[in-house]
């Protein structure tokens, strides 16, 4: 595979850095970093090359910041289904509604796209310890990829606020799991400082290499739609890495002439953890963080999203918006998606559907527009929420009669037994 030159670039002051240095933010101004490629080196037949490979993250190797795929750490990430919604579309009066089911990834969330690249990068630059702060999915994913690579993994999580399934994943993969008596934002502050002063590689979405893996969501969507971009992408927002990464993917496709138009990026935050939505609503230029974020969607229970600047740029440049949804709307969207489309997602994931329903009802979507909601994580990650919300299944004696009494109304039972 042809290797394209790339470097790190500050999104604020434009300073350049070598991709071989361990650096997470700009040394000059503290700005976020982005991986930039020398697009003039891209082979002309890129699309043909991609088409010959399987649909997954590594199909797009020319636009990934890895020098050699020989040490690639992969569990088969990406290549997730793009499902056309049938019953939900009808209900909302939309003709081209799809969901990209990221719960199909190896550890059950979109984070695997980033971790396959991030952990490969860690090995490439000689790091043998990786760490992250997490609301759950990042820790589950990093723990799995670190196990696959045979390196040490440390994860900091907010005590009591990580869904059961995610916690069990981090534990079984052998990560050193540290619960802090604080929230995600505090955990991230601590792990950032530790990684700066110790030989431990930080793999939160502040790490620009990780986001490169996540941008492949955009590349796959374009390929799955037959070479076109959709009109709208709806994505749940927490630390704001994913919305920024997906937008970057579409921008690169556009620069390469592989799509005609870029989509509108629509972020969705939970009402109790909506710093970006609130700040945009107030017309602020800077973000106002939320001190004590709270939501049932624990994955996006974040008050100080580190990638806020990239996310706001993505929304503004794409002429998009950020919507807020209540916990009730999130849980109702989770139920609707499971009942109408057969897809079980965790609450944070359902936030994109809740946001979609809200903006569709406000008349912000034309009926022929192609809309894609990103379903970020599998429902089995957080089973407790379901058991708390829905009645326990009925229990009966172990007889045919007892079962028939439950499944057939009384009158019908009598008629049938008369035959
Ligand atoms: N959906 C799910 C299921 C998530 O786990 C996350 C983030 C998001 C959406 C939001 O993505 O942060 O890129 O805006 N989870 C992180 C974690 C924070 O630690 O697992 P984002």
mmCIF file with all atom_site columns, N, CA and C and ligand atoms in Angstrom, residues 109-111 133-139 166 184 204-205 210-211 214 236-243 299-300 302 307 346 348-349 376-377, ligand 1:
data_model
loop_
_atom_site.group_PDB
_atom_site.id
_atom_site.type_symbol
_atom_site.label_atom_id
_atom_site.label_alt_id
_atom_site.label_comp_id
_atom_site.label_asym_id
_atom_site.label_entity_id
_atom_site.label_seq_id
_atom_site.pdbx_PDB_ins_code
_atom_site.Cartn_x
_atom_site.Cartn_y
_atom_site.Cartn_z
_atom_site.occupancy
_atom_site.B_iso_or_equiv
_atom_site.pdbx_formal_charge
_atom_site.auth_seq_id
_atom_site.auth_comp_id
_atom_site.auth_asym_id
_atom_site.auth_atom_id
_atom_site.pdbx_PDB_model_num
ATOM   1   N N   . UNK A 1 109 ? -18.830 -1.310 20.281 1.00 0.00 ? 109 UNK A N   1
ATOM   2   C CA  . UNK A 1 109 ? -19.015 0.134  20.079 1.00 0.00 ? 109 UNK A CA  1
ATOM   3   C C   . UNK A 1 109 ? -18.070 0.660  18.998 1.00 0.00 ? 109 UNK A C   1
ATOM   4   N N   . UNK A 1 110 ? -18.343 1.895  18.562 1.00 0.00 ? 110 UNK A N   1
ATOM   5   C CA  . UNK A 1 110 ? -17.529 2.536  17.511 1.00 0.00 ? 110 UNK A CA  1
ATOM   6   C C   . UNK A 1 110 ? -16.090 2.791  17.944 1.00 0.00 ? 110 UNK A C   1
ATOM   7   N N   . UNK A 1 111 ? -15.837 2.703  19.240 1.00 0.00 ? 111 UNK A N   1
ATOM   8   C CA  . UNK A 1 111 ? -14.491 3.020  19.740 1.00 0.00 ? 111 UNK A CA  1
ATOM   9   C C   . UNK A 1 111 ? -13.432 2.121  19.118 1.00 0.00 ? 111 UNK A C   1
ATOM   10  N N   . UNK A 1 133 ? -9.272  7.746  30.227 1.00 0.00 ? 133 UNK A N   1
ATOM   11  C CA  . UNK A 1 133 ? -10.402 7.944  31.136 1.00 0.00 ? 133 UNK A CA  1
ATOM   12  C C   . UNK A 1 133 ? -11.605 7.540  30.307 1.00 0.00 ? 133 UNK A C   1
ATOM   13  N N   . UNK A 1 134 ? -12.652 7.057  30.968 1.00 0.00 ? 134 UNK A N   1
ATOM   14  C CA  . UNK A 1 134 ? -13.755 6.583  30.141 1.00 0.00 ? 134 UNK A CA  1
ATOM   15  C C   . UNK A 1 134 ? -15.084 6.555  30.869 1.00 0.00 ? 134 UNK A C   1
ATOM   16  N N   . UNK A 1 135 ? -16.146 6.753  30.079 1.00 0.00 ? 135 UNK A N   1
ATOM   17  C CA  . UNK A 1 135 ? -17.489 6.513  30.612 1.00 0.00 ? 135 UNK A CA  1
ATOM   18  C C   . UNK A 1 135 ? -17.858 5.044  30.373 1.00 0.00 ? 135 UNK A C   1
ATOM   19  N N   . UNK A 1 136 ? -16.949 4.266  29.825 1.00 0.00 ? 136 UNK A N   1
ATOM   20  C CA  . UNK A 1 136 ? -17.170 2.811  29.710 1.00 0.00 ? 136 UNK A CA  1
ATOM   21  C C   . UNK A 1 136 ? -16.718 2.180  28.414 1.00 0.00 ? 136 UNK A C   1
ATOM   22  N N   . UNK A 1 137 ? -17.187 2.701  27.286 1.00 0.00 ? 137 UNK A N   1
ATOM   23  C CA  . UNK A 1 137 ? -16.870 2.036  26.012 1.00 0.00 ? 137 UNK A CA  1
ATOM   24  C C   . UNK A 1 137 ? -15.403 2.169  25.610 1.00 0.00 ? 137 UNK A C   1
ATOM   25  N N   . UNK A 1 138 ? -14.834 3.344  25.833 1.00 0.00 ? 138 UNK A N   1
ATOM   26  C CA  . UNK A 1 138 ? -13.422 3.534  25.501 1.00 0.00 ? 138 UNK A CA  1
ATOM   27  C C   . UNK A 1 138 ? -12.574 2.563  26.315 1.00 0.00 ? 138 UNK A C   1
ATOM   28  N N   . UNK A 1 139 ? -12.920 2.400  27.586 1.00 0.00 ? 139 UNK A N   1
ATOM   29  C CA  . UNK A 1 139 ? -12.121 1.511  28.438 1.00 0.00 ? 139 UNK A CA  1
ATOM   30  C C   . UNK A 1 139 ? -12.268 0.059  27.986 1.00 0.00 ? 139 UNK A C   1
ATOM   31  N N   . UNK A 1 166 ? -19.855 -2.862 30.204 1.00 0.00 ? 166 UNK A N   1
ATOM   32  C CA  . UNK A 1 166 ? -18.579 -2.215 29.848 1.00 0.00 ? 166 UNK A CA  1
ATOM   33  C C   . UNK A 1 166 ? -17.520 -2.488 30.920 1.00 0.00 ? 166 UNK A C   1
ATOM   34  N N   . UNK A 1 184 ? -16.380 11.811 34.746 1.00 0.00 ? 184 UNK A N   1
ATOM   35  C CA  . UNK A 1 184 ? -15.469 11.555 33.624 1.00 0.00 ? 184 UNK A CA  1
ATOM   36  C C   . UNK A 1 184 ? -14.498 12.719 33.412 1.00 0.00 ? 184 UNK A C   1
ATOM   37  N N   . UNK A 1 204 ? -7.348  8.672  24.807 1.00 0.00 ? 204 UNK A N   1
ATOM   38  C CA  . UNK A 1 204 ? -8.653  9.340  24.723 1.00 0.00 ? 204 UNK A CA  1
ATOM   39  C C   . UNK A 1 204 ? -8.756  10.027 23.371 1.00 0.00 ? 204 UNK A C   1
ATOM   40  N N   . UNK A 1 205 ? -9.940  10.594 23.078 1.00 0.00 ? 205 UNK A N   1
ATOM   41  C CA  . UNK A 1 205 ? -10.123 11.168 21.740 1.00 0.00 ? 205 UNK A CA  1
ATOM   42  C C   . UNK A 1 205 ? -9.349  12.475 21.549 1.00 0.00 ? 205 UNK A C   1
ATOM   43  N N   . UNK A 1 210 ? -6.217  8.420  17.128 1.00 0.00 ? 210 UNK A N   1
ATOM   44  C CA  . UNK A 1 210 ? -7.398  7.598  17.374 1.00 0.00 ? 210 UNK A CA  1
ATOM   45  C C   . UNK A 1 210 ? -8.564  8.072  16.504 1.00 0.00 ? 210 UNK A C   1
ATOM   46  N N   . UNK A 1 211 ? -8.690  9.382  16.393 1.00 0.00 ? 211 UNK A N   1
ATOM   47  C CA  . UNK A 1 211 ? -9.804  9.925  15.600 1.00 0.00 ? 211 UNK A CA  1
ATOM   48  C C   . UNK A 1 211 ? -9.685  9.550  14.128 1.00 0.00 ? 211 UNK A C   1
ATOM   49  N N   . UNK A 1 214 ? -11.607 6.559  13.580 1.00 0.00 ? 214 UNK A N   1
ATOM   50  C CA  . UNK A 1 214 ? -13.042 6.808  13.649 1.00 0.00 ? 214 UNK A CA  1
ATOM   51  C C   . UNK A 1 214 ? -13.598 7.510  12.401 1.00 0.00 ? 214 UNK A C   1
ATOM   52  N N   . UNK A 1 236 ? -24.664 10.962 18.379 1.00 0.00 ? 236 UNK A N   1
ATOM   53  C CA  . UNK A 1 236 ? -24.639 11.385 19.782 1.00 0.00 ? 236 UNK A CA  1
ATOM   54  C C   . UNK A 1 236 ? -23.288 11.997 20.139 1.00 0.00 ? 236 UNK A C   1
ATOM   55  N N   . UNK A 1 237 ? -23.314 12.996 21.010 1.00 0.00 ? 237 UNK A N   1
ATOM   56  C CA  . UNK A 1 237 ? -22.079 13.714 21.334 1.00 0.00 ? 237 UNK A CA  1
ATOM   57  C C   . UNK A 1 237 ? -21.799 13.680 22.837 1.00 0.00 ? 237 UNK A C   1
ATOM   58  N N   . UNK A 1 238 ? -20.575 13.264 23.168 1.00 0.00 ? 238 UNK A N   1
ATOM   59  C CA  . UNK A 1 238 ? -20.115 13.285 24.558 1.00 0.00 ? 238 UNK A CA  1
ATOM   60  C C   . UNK A 1 238 ? -18.865 14.143 24.636 1.00 0.00 ? 238 UNK A C   1
ATOM   61  N N   . UNK A 1 239 ? -17.719 13.497 24.440 1.00 0.00 ? 239 UNK A N   1
ATOM   62  C CA  . UNK A 1 239 ? -16.451 14.217 24.430 1.00 0.00 ? 239 UNK A CA  1
ATOM   63  C C   . UNK A 1 239 ? -16.219 14.889 23.070 1.00 0.00 ? 239 UNK A C   1
ATOM   64  N N   . UNK A 1 240 ? -17.119 14.657 22.155 1.00 0.00 ? 240 UNK A N   1
ATOM   65  C CA  . UNK A 1 240 ? -17.176 15.325 20.842 1.00 0.00 ? 240 UNK A CA  1
ATOM   66  C C   . UNK A 1 240 ? -16.095 14.888 19.852 1.00 0.00 ? 240 UNK A C   1
ATOM   67  N N   . UNK A 1 241 ? -15.474 13.752 20.099 1.00 0.00 ? 241 UNK A N   1
ATOM   68  C CA  . UNK A 1 241 ? -14.466 13.244 19.175 1.00 0.00 ? 241 UNK A CA  1
ATOM   69  C C   . UNK A 1 241 ? -15.090 12.651 17.926 1.00 0.00 ? 241 UNK A C   1
ATOM   70  N N   . UNK A 1 242 ? -16.170 11.892 18.114 1.00 0.00 ? 242 UNK A N   1
ATOM   71  C CA  . UNK A 1 242 ? -16.697 11.145 16.972 1.00 0.00 ? 242 UNK A CA  1
ATOM   72  C C   . UNK A 1 242 ? -17.305 12.050 15.910 1.00 0.00 ? 242 UNK A C   1
ATOM   73  N N   . UNK A 1 243 ? -18.066 13.038 16.327 1.00 0.00 ? 243 UNK A N   1
ATOM   74  C CA  . UNK A 1 243 ? -18.679 13.943 15.343 1.00 0.00 ? 243 UNK A CA  1
ATOM   75  C C   . UNK A 1 243 ? -17.575 14.672 14.562 1.00 0.00 ? 243 UNK A C   1
ATOM   76  N N   . UNK A 1 299 ? -22.832 6.980  28.958 1.00 0.00 ? 299 UNK A N   1
ATOM   77  C CA  . UNK A 1 299 ? -21.722 7.087  27.994 1.00 0.00 ? 299 UNK A CA  1
ATOM   78  C C   . UNK A 1 299 ? -21.458 8.533  27.587 1.00 0.00 ? 299 UNK A C   1
ATOM   79  N N   . UNK A 1 300 ? -22.506 9.364  27.616 1.00 0.00 ? 300 UNK A N   1
ATOM   80  C CA  . UNK A 1 300 ? -22.334 10.762 27.203 1.00 0.00 ? 300 UNK A CA  1
ATOM   81  C C   . UNK A 1 300 ? -22.558 11.723 28.385 1.00 0.00 ? 300 UNK A C   1
ATOM   82  N N   . UNK A 1 302 ? -20.968 13.865 30.100 1.00 0.00 ? 302 UNK A N   1
ATOM   83  C CA  . UNK A 1 302 ? -19.717 14.627 30.014 1.00 0.00 ? 302 UNK A CA  1
ATOM   84  C C   . UNK A 1 302 ? -20.046 16.122 29.993 1.00 0.00 ? 302 UNK A C   1
ATOM   85  N N   . UNK A 1 307 ? -13.020 17.931 22.798 1.00 0.00 ? 307 UNK A N   1
ATOM   86  C CA  . UNK A 1 307 ? -12.992 18.244 21.357 1.00 0.00 ? 307 UNK A CA  1
ATOM   87  C C   . UNK A 1 307 ? -14.049 19.261 20.945 1.00 0.00 ? 307 UNK A C   1
ATOM   88  N N   . UNK A 1 346 ? -27.598 0.892  23.265 1.00 0.00 ? 346 UNK A N   1
ATOM   89  C CA  . UNK A 1 346 ? -27.528 1.465  24.610 1.00 0.00 ? 346 UNK A CA  1
ATOM   90  C C   . UNK A 1 346 ? -28.108 2.886  24.585 1.00 0.00 ? 346 UNK A C   1
ATOM   91  N N   . UNK A 1 348 ? -27.078 5.963  25.170 1.00 0.00 ? 348 UNK A N   1
ATOM   92  C CA  . UNK A 1 348 ? -26.358 7.049  24.473 1.00 0.00 ? 348 UNK A CA  1
ATOM   93  C C   . UNK A 1 348 ? -26.557 6.938  22.963 1.00 0.00 ? 348 UNK A C   1
ATOM   94  N N   . UNK A 1 349 ? -26.560 5.723  22.486 1.00 0.00 ? 349 UNK A N   1
ATOM   95  C CA  . UNK A 1 349 ? -26.791 5.451  21.070 1.00 0.00 ? 349 UNK A CA  1
ATOM   96  C C   . UNK A 1 349 ? -28.178 5.897  20.638 1.00 0.00 ? 349 UNK A C   1
ATOM   97  N N   . UNK A 1 376 ? -24.140 4.112  18.171 1.00 0.00 ? 376 UNK A N   1
ATOM   98  C CA  . UNK A 1 376 ? -22.742 4.034  18.611 1.00 0.00 ? 376 UNK A CA  1
ATOM   99  C C   . UNK A 1 376 ? -22.384 2.813  19.463 1.00 0.00 ? 376 UNK A C   1
ATOM   100 N N   . UNK A 1 377 ? -23.364 2.264  20.185 1.00 0.00 ? 377 UNK A N   1
ATOM   101 C CA  . UNK A 1 377 ? -23.016 1.145  21.068 1.00 0.00 ? 377 UNK A CA  1
ATOM   102 C C   . UNK A 1 377 ? -24.161 0.159  21.251 1.00 0.00 ? 377 UNK A C   1
HETATM 103 N N1  . LIG B 2 .   ? -22.075 6.913  22.172 1.00 0.00 ? 1   LIG B N1  1
HETATM 104 C C1  . LIG B 2 .   ? -21.455 6.033  22.970 1.00 0.00 ? 1   LIG B C1  1
HETATM 105 C C2  . LIG B 2 .   ? -22.054 4.684  23.109 1.00 0.00 ? 1   LIG B C2  1
HETATM 106 C C3  . LIG B 2 .   ? -20.265 6.393  23.633 1.00 0.00 ? 1   LIG B C3  1
HETATM 107 O O1  . LIG B 2 .   ? -19.656 5.499  24.401 1.00 0.00 ? 1   LIG B O1  1
HETATM 108 C C4  . LIG B 2 .   ? -19.752 7.701  23.460 1.00 0.00 ? 1   LIG B C4  1
HETATM 109 C C5  . LIG B 2 .   ? -18.533 8.118  24.154 1.00 0.00 ? 1   LIG B C5  1
HETATM 110 C C6  . LIG B 2 .   ? -20.437 8.571  22.614 1.00 0.00 ? 1   LIG B C6  1
HETATM 111 C C7  . LIG B 2 .   ? -21.592 8.155  21.981 1.00 0.00 ? 1   LIG B C7  1
HETATM 112 C C8  . LIG B 2 .   ? -19.949 9.948  22.353 1.00 0.00 ? 1   LIG B C8  1
HETATM 113 O O2  . LIG B 2 .   ? -18.817 9.977  21.552 1.00 0.00 ? 1   LIG B O2  1
HETATM 114 O O3  . LIG B 2 .   ? -17.272 11.154 23.087 1.00 0.00 ? 1   LIG B O3  1
HETATM 115 O O4  . LIG B 2 .   ? -16.755 10.921 20.676 1.00 0.00 ? 1   LIG B O4  1
HETATM 116 O O5  . LIG B 2 .   ? -18.582 12.410 21.434 1.00 0.00 ? 1   LIG B O5  1
HETATM 117 N N2  . LIG B 2 .   ? -17.971 7.453  25.050 1.00 0.00 ? 1   LIG B N2  1
HETATM 118 C C9  . LIG B 2 .   ? -16.674 7.788  25.662 1.00 0.00 ? 1   LIG B C9  1
HETATM 119 C C10 . LIG B 2 .   ? -16.172 6.659  26.515 1.00 0.00 ? 1   LIG B C10 1
HETATM 120 C C11 . LIG B 2 .   ? -16.609 9.117  26.257 1.00 0.00 ? 1   LIG B C11 1
HETATM 121 O O6  . LIG B 2 .   ? -15.378 6.894  27.434 1.00 0.00 ? 1   LIG B O6  1
HETATM 122 O O7  . LIG B 2 .   ? -16.525 5.512  26.240 1.00 0.00 ? 1   LIG B O7  1
HETATM 123 P P1  . LIG B 2 .   ? -17.793 11.193 21.689 1.00 0.00 ? 1   LIG B P1  1
#
